[in-house]
Each structure stands twice: as structure tokens, then as C-alpha cells.
Coordinates of C-alpha atoms and ligand atoms in Angstrom, one line a residue:
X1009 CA 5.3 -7.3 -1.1
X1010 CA 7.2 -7.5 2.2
X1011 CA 8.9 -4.7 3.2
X1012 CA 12.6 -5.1 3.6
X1013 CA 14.6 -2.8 5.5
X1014 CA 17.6 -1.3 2.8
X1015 CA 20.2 0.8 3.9
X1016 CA 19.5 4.0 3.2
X1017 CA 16.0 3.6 4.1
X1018 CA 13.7 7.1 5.6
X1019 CA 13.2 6.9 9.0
X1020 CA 9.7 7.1 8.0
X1021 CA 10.0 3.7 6.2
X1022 CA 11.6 2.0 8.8
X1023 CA 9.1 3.0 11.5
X1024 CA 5.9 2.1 9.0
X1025 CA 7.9 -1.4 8.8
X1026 CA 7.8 -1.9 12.0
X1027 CA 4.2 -1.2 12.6
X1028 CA 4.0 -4.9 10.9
X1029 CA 2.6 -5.9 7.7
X1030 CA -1.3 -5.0 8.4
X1031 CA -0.5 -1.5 9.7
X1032 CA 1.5 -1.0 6.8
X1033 CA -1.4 -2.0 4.8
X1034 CA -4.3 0.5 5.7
X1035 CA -1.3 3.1 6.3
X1036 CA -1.0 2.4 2.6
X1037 CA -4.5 2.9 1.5
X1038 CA -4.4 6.1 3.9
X1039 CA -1.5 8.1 2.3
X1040 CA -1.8 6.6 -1.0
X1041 CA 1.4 4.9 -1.6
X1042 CA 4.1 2.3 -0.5
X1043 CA 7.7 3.6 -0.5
X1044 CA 8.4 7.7 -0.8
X1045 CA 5.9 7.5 -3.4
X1046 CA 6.0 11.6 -4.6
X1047 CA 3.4 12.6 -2.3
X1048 CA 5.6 12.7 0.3
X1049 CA 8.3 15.6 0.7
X1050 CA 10.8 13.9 -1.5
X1051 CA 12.9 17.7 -1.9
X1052 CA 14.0 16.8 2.0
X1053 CA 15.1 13.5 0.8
X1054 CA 18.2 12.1 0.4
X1055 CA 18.9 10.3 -3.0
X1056 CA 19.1 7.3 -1.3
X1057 CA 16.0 7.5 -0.6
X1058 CA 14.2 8.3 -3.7
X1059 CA 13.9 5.6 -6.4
X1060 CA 13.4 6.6 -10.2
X1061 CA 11.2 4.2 -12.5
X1062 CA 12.5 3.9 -16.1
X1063 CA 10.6 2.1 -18.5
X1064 CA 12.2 1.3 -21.7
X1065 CA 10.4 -0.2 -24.9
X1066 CA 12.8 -2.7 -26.1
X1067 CA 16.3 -4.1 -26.1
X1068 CA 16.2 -5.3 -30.0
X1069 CA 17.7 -1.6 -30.9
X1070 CA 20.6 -0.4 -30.0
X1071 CA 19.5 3.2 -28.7
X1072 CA 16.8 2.2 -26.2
X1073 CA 20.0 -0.1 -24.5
X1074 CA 22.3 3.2 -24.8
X1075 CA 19.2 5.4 -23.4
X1076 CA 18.6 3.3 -20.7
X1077 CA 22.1 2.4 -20.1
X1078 CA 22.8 6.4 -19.9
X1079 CA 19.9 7.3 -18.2
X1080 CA 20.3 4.4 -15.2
X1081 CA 24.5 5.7 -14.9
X1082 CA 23.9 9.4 -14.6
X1083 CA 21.0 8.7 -11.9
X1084 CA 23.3 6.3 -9.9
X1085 CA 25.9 8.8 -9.8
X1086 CA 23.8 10.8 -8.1
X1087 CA 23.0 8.4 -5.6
X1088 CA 19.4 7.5 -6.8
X1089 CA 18.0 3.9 -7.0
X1090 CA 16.8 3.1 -10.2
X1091 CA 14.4 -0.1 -11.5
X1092 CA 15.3 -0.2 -15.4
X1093 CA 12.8 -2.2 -17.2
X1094 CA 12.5 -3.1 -20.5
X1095 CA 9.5 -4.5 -22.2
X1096 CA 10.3 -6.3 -25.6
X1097 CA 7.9 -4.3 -27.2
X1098 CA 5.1 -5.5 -25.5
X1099 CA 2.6 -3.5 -24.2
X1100 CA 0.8 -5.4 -21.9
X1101 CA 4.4 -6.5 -20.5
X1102 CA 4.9 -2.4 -20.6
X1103 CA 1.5 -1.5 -18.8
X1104 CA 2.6 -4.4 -15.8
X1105 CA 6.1 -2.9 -15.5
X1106 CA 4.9 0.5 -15.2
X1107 CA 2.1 -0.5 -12.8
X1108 CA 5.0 -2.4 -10.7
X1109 CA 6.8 0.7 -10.6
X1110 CA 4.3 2.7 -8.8
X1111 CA 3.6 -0.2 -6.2
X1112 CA 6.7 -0.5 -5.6
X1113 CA 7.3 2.9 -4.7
X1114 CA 8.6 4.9 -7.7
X1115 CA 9.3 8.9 -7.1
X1116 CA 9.5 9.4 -10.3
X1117 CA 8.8 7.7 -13.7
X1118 CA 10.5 7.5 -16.9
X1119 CA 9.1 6.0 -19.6
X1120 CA 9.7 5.3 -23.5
X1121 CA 6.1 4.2 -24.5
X1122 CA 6.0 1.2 -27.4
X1123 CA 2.4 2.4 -27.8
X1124 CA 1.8 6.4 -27.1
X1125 CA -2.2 5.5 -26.3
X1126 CA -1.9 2.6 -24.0
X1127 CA -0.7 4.0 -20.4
X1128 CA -3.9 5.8 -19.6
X1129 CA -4.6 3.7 -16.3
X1130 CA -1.0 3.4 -15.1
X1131 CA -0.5 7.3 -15.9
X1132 CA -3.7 8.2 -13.6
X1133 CA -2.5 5.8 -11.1
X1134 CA 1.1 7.4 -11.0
X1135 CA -0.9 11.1 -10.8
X1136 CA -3.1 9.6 -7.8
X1137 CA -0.2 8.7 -5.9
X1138 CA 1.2 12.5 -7.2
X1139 CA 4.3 11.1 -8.8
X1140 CA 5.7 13.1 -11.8
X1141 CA 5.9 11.3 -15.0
X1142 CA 8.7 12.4 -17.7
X1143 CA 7.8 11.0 -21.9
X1144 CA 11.0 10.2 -22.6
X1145 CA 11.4 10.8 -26.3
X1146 CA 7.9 9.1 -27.7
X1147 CA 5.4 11.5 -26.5
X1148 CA 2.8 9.7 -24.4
X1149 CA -1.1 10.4 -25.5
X1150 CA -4.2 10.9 -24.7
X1151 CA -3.6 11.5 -20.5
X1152 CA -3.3 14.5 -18.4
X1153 CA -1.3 13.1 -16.4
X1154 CA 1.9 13.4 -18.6
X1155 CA 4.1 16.4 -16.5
X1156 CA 7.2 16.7 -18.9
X1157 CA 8.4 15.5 -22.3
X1158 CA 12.0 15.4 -23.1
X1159 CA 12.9 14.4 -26.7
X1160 CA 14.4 15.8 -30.0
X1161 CA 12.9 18.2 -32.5
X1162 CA 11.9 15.2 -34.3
X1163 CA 9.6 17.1 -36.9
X1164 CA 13.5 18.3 -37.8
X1165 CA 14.4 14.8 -37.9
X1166 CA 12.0 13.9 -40.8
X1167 CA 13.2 17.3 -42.7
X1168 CA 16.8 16.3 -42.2
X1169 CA 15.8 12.4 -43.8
X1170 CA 14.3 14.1 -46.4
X1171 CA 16.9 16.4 -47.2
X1172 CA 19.3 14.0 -46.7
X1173 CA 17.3 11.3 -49.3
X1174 CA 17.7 14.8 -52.0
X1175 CA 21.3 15.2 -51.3
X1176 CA 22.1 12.0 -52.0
X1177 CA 20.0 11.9 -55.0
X1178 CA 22.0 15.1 -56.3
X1179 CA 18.6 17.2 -56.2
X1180 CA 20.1 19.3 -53.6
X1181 CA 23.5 20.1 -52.7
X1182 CA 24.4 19.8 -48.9
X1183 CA 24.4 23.9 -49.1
X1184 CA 20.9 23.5 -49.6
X1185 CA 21.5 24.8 -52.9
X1186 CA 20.1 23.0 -56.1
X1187 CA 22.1 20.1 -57.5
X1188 CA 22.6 18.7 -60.9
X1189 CA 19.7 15.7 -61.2
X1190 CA 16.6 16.8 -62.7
X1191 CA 15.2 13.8 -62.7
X1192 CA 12.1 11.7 -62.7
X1193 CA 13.4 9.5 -60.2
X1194 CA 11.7 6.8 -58.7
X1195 CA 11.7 6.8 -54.7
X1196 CA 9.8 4.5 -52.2
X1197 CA 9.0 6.0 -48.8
X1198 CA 8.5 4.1 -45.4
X1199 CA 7.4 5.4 -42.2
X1200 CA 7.7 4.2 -38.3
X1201 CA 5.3 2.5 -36.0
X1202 CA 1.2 4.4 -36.5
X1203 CA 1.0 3.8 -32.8
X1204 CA 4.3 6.3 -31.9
X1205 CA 3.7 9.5 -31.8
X1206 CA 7.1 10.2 -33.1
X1207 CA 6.8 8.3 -36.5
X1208 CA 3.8 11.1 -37.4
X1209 CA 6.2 14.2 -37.3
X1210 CA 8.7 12.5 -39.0
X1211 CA 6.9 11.3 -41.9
X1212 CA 5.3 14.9 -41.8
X1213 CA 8.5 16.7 -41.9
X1214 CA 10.1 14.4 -44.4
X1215 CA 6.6 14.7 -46.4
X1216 CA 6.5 18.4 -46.4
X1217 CA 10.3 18.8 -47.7
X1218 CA 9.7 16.1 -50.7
X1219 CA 6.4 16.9 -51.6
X1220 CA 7.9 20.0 -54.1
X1221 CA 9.6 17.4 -55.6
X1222 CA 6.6 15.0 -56.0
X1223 CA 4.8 17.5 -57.6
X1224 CA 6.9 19.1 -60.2
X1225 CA 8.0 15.0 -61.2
X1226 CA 11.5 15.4 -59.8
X1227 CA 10.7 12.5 -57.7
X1228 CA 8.3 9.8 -58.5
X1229 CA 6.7 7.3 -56.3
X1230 CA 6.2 4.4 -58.5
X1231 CA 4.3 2.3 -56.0
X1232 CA 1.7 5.6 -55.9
X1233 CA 2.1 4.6 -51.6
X1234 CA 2.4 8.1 -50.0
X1235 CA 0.2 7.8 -47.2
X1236 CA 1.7 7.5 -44.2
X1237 CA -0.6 4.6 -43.5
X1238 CA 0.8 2.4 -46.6
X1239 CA 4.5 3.4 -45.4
X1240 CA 3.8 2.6 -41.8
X1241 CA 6.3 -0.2 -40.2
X1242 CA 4.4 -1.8 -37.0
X1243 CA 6.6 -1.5 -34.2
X1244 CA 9.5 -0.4 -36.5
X1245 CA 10.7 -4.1 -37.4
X1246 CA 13.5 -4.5 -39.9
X1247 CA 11.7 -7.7 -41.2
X1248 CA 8.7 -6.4 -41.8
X1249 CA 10.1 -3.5 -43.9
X1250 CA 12.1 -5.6 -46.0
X1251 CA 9.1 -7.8 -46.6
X1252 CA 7.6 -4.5 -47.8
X1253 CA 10.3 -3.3 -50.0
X1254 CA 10.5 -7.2 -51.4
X1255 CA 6.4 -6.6 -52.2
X1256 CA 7.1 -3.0 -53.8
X1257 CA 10.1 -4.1 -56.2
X1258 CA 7.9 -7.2 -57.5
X1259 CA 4.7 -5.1 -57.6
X1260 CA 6.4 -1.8 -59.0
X1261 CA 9.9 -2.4 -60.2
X1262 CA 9.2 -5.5 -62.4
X1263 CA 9.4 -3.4 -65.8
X1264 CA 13.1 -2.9 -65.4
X1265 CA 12.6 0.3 -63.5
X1266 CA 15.3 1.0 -60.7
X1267 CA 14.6 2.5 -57.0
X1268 CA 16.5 5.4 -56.9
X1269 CA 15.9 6.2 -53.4
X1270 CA 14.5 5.2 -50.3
X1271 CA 13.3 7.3 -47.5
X1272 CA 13.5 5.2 -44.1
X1273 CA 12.6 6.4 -41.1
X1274 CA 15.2 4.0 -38.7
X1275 CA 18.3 2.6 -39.4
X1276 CA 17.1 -1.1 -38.6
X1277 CA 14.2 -0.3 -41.4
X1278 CA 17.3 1.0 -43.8
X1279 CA 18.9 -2.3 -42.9
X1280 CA 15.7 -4.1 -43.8
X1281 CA 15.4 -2.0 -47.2
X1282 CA 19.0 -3.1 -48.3
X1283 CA 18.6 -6.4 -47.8
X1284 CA 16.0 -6.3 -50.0
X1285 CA 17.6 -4.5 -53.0
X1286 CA 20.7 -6.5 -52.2
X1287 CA 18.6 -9.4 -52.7
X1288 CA 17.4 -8.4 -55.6
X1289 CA 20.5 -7.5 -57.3
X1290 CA 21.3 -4.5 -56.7
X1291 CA 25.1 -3.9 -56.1
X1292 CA 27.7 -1.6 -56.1
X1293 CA 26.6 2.3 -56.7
X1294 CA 23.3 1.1 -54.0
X1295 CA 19.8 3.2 -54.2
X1296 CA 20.3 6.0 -51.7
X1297 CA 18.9 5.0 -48.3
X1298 CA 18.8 7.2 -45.2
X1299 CA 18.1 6.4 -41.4
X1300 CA 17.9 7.7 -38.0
X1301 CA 19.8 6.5 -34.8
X1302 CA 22.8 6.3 -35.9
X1303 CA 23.5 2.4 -35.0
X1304 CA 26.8 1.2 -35.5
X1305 CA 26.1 -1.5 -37.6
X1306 CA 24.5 1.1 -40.0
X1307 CA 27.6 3.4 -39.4
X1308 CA 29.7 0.6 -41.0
X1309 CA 27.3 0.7 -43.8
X1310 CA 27.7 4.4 -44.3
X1311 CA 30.8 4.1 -44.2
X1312 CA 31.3 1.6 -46.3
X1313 CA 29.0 2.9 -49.6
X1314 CA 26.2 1.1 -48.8
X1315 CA 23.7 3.2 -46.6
X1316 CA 23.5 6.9 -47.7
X1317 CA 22.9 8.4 -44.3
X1318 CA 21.5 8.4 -40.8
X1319 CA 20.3 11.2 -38.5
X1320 CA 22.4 11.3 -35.5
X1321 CA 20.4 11.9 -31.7
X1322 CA 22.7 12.1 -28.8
X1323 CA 21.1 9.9 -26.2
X1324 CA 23.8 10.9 -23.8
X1325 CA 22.3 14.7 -23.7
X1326 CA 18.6 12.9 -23.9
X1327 CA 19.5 11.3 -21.0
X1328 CA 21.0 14.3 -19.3
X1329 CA 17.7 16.3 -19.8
X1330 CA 15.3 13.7 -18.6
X1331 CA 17.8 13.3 -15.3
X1332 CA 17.7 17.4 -14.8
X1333 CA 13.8 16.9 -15.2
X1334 CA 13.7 14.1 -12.3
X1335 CA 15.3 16.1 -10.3
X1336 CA 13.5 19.2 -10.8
X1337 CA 10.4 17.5 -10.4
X1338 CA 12.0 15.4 -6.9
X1339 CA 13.3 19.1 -5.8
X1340 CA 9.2 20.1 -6.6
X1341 CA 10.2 22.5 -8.7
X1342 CA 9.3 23.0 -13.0
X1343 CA 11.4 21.6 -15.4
X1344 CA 12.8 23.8 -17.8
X1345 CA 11.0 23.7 -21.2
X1346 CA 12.5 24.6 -24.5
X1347 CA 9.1 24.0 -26.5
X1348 CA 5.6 24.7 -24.9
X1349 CA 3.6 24.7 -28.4
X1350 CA 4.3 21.6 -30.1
X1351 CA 3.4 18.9 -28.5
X1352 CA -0.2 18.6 -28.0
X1353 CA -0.8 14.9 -26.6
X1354 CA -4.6 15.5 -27.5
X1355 CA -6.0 15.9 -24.0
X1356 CA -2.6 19.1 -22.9
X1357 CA -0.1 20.6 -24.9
X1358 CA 2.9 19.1 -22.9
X1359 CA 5.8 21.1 -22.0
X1360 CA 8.7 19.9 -23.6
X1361 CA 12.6 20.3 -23.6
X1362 CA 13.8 19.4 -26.9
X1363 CA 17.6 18.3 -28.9
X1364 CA 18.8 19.5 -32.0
X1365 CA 19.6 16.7 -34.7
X1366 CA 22.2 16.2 -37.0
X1367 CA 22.6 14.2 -40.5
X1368 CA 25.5 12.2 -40.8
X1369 CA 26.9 11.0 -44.3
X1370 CA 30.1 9.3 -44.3
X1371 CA 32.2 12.3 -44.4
X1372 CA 30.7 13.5 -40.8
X1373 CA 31.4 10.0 -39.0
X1374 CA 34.7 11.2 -37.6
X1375 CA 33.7 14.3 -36.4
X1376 CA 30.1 13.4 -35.4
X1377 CA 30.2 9.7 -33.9
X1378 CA 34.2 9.5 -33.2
X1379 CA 35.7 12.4 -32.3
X1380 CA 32.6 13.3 -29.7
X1381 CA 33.1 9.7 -28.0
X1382 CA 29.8 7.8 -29.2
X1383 CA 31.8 5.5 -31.1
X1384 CA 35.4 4.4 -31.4
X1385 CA 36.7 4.0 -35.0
X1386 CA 37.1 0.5 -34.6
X1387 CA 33.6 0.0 -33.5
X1388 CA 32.6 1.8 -36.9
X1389 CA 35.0 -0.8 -38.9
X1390 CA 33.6 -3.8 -37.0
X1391 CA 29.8 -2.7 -37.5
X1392 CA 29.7 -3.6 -33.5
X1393 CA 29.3 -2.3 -30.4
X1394 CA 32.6 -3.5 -27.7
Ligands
BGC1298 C1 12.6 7.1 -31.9 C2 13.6 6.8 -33.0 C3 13.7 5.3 -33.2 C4 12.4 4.7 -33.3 C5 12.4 3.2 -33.4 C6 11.3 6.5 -32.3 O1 10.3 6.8 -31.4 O2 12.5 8.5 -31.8 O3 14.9 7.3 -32.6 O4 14.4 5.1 -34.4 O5 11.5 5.1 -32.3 O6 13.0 2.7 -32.2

């Protein structure tokens, strides 16, 4: 690509441009990298000068739009250039964004992986041309070359789905403390996308808080689909869980039997599920159905009786933590880690800096979503973003 002088430019940049176009080719193959590129002494550099790659998986949910959106603001603030990119939850649209990234000069890269396993090349080349890549929230697998990982305890987040699918059912009180039901009642579970790393701890966490239950006939799974393989939603599509829950209420629901719960990993899966059980007559007092993300159209759901709960992730202070990693990283200094045991990628344990998580049921939407600014009140009424 020719080089185009932008204001702001290194001198170093402006003198390889005028070298000419051939120059600036072998001078590329010699120091390994177009642009600053992180080999070069990016902590003498000013903003201006640096340029931060953020890869995003998709713009069909809500959060990836806010994460990117937050992420993209607090690093122009600062004076960095950022290329946002997201990839429709593609991954060979992913793998070409990524790779475009580095050519193009990236200092550092932030990327939301749509599958954990499939960056292997494009993380090598980014470690080749030494520039620091942060997992933002999904852990990226299977490389070395992953430096940071910023995210949420989301082994918590499953708990809290969990807990949150027993307090609605009355087996728990919110104390934690044991509620009136006794049961048996029937539950269905559903888990996230096999390929994100994510969907595994929180299926595990949510597992390991229910399974008591299972076993002592409190709960019952009337479908008998516990693994996390038969919950599994490819790519986390609200279609394709409702198509599930459509299949699991004709195959195991067609005695008169009623779905008491439902554990759902997502809120766009939750929407899915209650379309479903909508659609097959169930109104009023609805089966109790939990989430994660905290979208708004869920929010109004919650708040209207419908939806049971969600778990709430700040992506503002998700975005903070990955912009204090860039910087750390641009400044060539370590990012602090909260967590350097969990998160074993299989080829590193990677060091992580991770968020708390909160569960939201519709008493907690004022203080949690409203009052801290992450939604208005009449966004909640509207079930839409302004
Ligand atoms: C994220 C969740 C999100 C899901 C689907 C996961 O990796 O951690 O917050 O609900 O992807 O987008």
C-alpha cells in the first residue's frame, strides 16, 4: 500500500517515504515491519504516532458495539489512532482483518476472537514483527504469542447464572440461604459457542453450582442433555437456540410436563428461549430464564416479568483495562495482572487482569444499569438503545 504522509507522522516515517516505494520495500523486509510496527521504540513516541488494532467479533450483539465503541473513545482521547474492525462472525473475514492490521502497521492489537483456535498464523506474525497482542475477553488459544488477557471472572459468571436460575426457582434465597421449593423441577440447560473459550467456564461454573441439585432430584433435566456438547449454541445465535428449545419442548415436554427453568448462557440465547415457550403457550408467570450482557432489550424483559435475570459486565471498565494494557505494553513495560493461574491457553498460562460480575434481577436495574450511567430509564422502557 502507498505510503501517505499523515500529520503526525515520525520523522522516521517520513524519511522512509521519501526513500520511494522500492527502498521502502526491502527497508521493510529488513526491520520487519511497515509503520512503527512495536519493534521500534514506540515508549519515545508520541500517540500520534502509534496506531492500536482492535478486532471485534461481531456487530449483531449489542456489547461487542459498546466494547468496541468504548475501547476506540478512550484510546482517541488519548491521542492514539485506532482501526476498529469488526468481522460478522466470520473467521476467515477475522484472520484477513487481523492480518491487515499488522501490515498496516499496528503497535498494538486488540482482539475479541469469534473462534479462540483460529489466529495462530496472524498471532506469530504479530510476535515476529514484536507487537504485543491483548485477548480481549475471549481468551485466544493454542499460541504463545498471546502477551495479556483482559476479561471478567467468567467461571463466576456461570456460578452467578446458576445461582441466579435457583433463586428464581425459590431453591435458594438471594442470601444464599435455602428457599421454600423442594422440588423435582424440570430445567433445560444451554451453553455458548464450543469454539469460545469463555462458553467452557461458564457452563463449568454454572455446572458445578447445579449439579447438587441434579443429584439429590431437586432439579431435573428432562431432556437427560447435560453435556456441554448437547447445550452448545454455535456462535451464540438466538435462532439457533430457540430452534433447540422448540426441539426439547416437542421431544421432552409433550406429556404435559412444564419447563421450570432455563439456564442460558447470553441474553440473545434467553431471547431465543422465550420465544420458544412464548410460542408454545406459555404466558404470564414465564419459566425462569437467566442471561448474561445485560442488553437492553433483555433489561426491558426483566423488567417487565418476562426474563428472570442477566449477569451484568461493565464493558466500560473492560475497556479501561485493555487501554491501561496497551499502553503498558507501548510504554514496554508489564501490564498489571490480577490472575496468573487461571487461564492456561494450552500452549502458556496467560497473565490475566480480570472484572468482578454482578446478577441483575429486576429489583437491581436502577441501581446497577441506571443509576451507574449504562442505561437511561427510558432506554430500559423502550427495550432500545438511543
Ligand atoms: C462473552 C459474553 C457474550 C458471548 C456472546 C462471550 O465470549 O464473554 O459476554 O455473551 O460471548 O457474544
Amino acid at each position: 500500500m502507498a505510503y501517505e504522509p499523515r500529520r503526525g507522522d515520525s520523522l522516521n516515517k517520513r524519511l522512509l517515504a521519501a526513500l520511494g516505494a522500492a527502498a521502502v520495500a526491502l527497508s521493510l523486509a529488513a526491520c520487519s515491519g511497515e509503520g512503527a510496527g512495536s519493534g521500534t521504540d514506540t515508549a519515545n513516541q508520541a500517540p500520534t504516532d502509534l496506531t492500536i488494532g482492535v478486532s471485534m467479533p461481531t456487530q449483531t450483539s449489542e456489547r461487542w458495539i459498546a466494547d468496541g465503541n468504548s475501547v476506540k473513545e478512550k484510546l482517541t482521547a488519548k491521542g492514539y489512532k485506532v482501526d476498529l474492525q469488526y468481522a460478522g462472525d466470520d473467521i476467515p473475514t477475522q484472520s484477513q482483518q487481523v492480518d491487515q492490521m499488522i501490515t498496516q502497521g499496528a503497535d498494538v492489537l486488540i482482539i475479541a476472537a469469534i473462534d479462540g483456535t483460529a489466529l495462530s498464523s496472524q498471532l506469530q506474525a504479530a510476535a515476529d514483527k514484536k507487537i504485543p497482542v491483548i485477548s480481549y475477553d475471549r481468551l485466544i488459544r493454542d499460541s504463545k504469542n498471546v502477551d495479556f488477557y483482559v476479561s471478567f471472572d467468567n467461571y463466576k459468571v456461570g456460578v452467578a447464572q446458576a445461582t441466579a436460575l435457583l433463586v428464581g426457582l425459590g431453591v435458594l434465597n438471594k442470601d444464599g440461604s435455602e428457599g421454600t421449593a423442594k422440588g423435582p423441577l424440570n430445567v433445560e440447560l444451554f451453553a455458548g459457542s464450543l469454539d469460545d473459550n469463555n462458553a467452557h467456564f461458564f457452563f463449568d461454573g454454572a455446572m458445578d453450582t447445579l449439579k447438587p441439585f441434579i443429584d439429590k432430584g431437586t432439579l431435573v433435566v428432562k431432556s437427560k442433555q447435560t453435556s456441554i456438547e448437547q447445550a452448545a449454541t454455535l456462535r451464540w445465535q438466538q435462532e439457533t437456540a430457540q430452534k433447540r428449545m422448540e426441539d426439547l419442548l416437542t421431544s421432552s415436554y409433550n406429556d404435559g410436563a412444564k419447563v421450570a427453568g432455563v439456564l442460558s448462557p447470553y441474553d440473545g440465547l434467553s431471547r431465543g428461549i422465550i420465544t420458544a415457550l412464548q410460542n408454545a403457550g406459555y404466558k404470564g408467570k414465564m419459566p425462569v430464564v437467566t442471561g448474561q450482557d445485560a442488553e437492553i432489550a433483555s433489561v426491558k424483559l426483566i423488567n417487565d416479568g418476562v426474563q428472570s435475570s442477566t449477569v451484568f459486565k461493565d464493558t466500560r471498565l473492560l475497556a479501561e483495562q485493555a487501554v491501561t494494557a496497551a499502553e503498558a505494553f507501548l510504554k514496554k513495560a508489564t501490564p498489571e495482572a490480577n490472575d496468573t493461574k487461571t487461564y492456561d491457553n494450552g500452549v502458556k498460562v496467560v497473565p490475566s487482569y480480570l472484572l468482578p460480575v454482578e446478577t441483575v434481577y429486576k429489583d437491581d436495574i436502577q441501581k446497577s444499569l441506571i443509576d451507574s450511567g449504562y442505561w437511561t430509564a427510558d432506554e430500559v422502557k423502550a427495550g432500545q438503545a438511543k
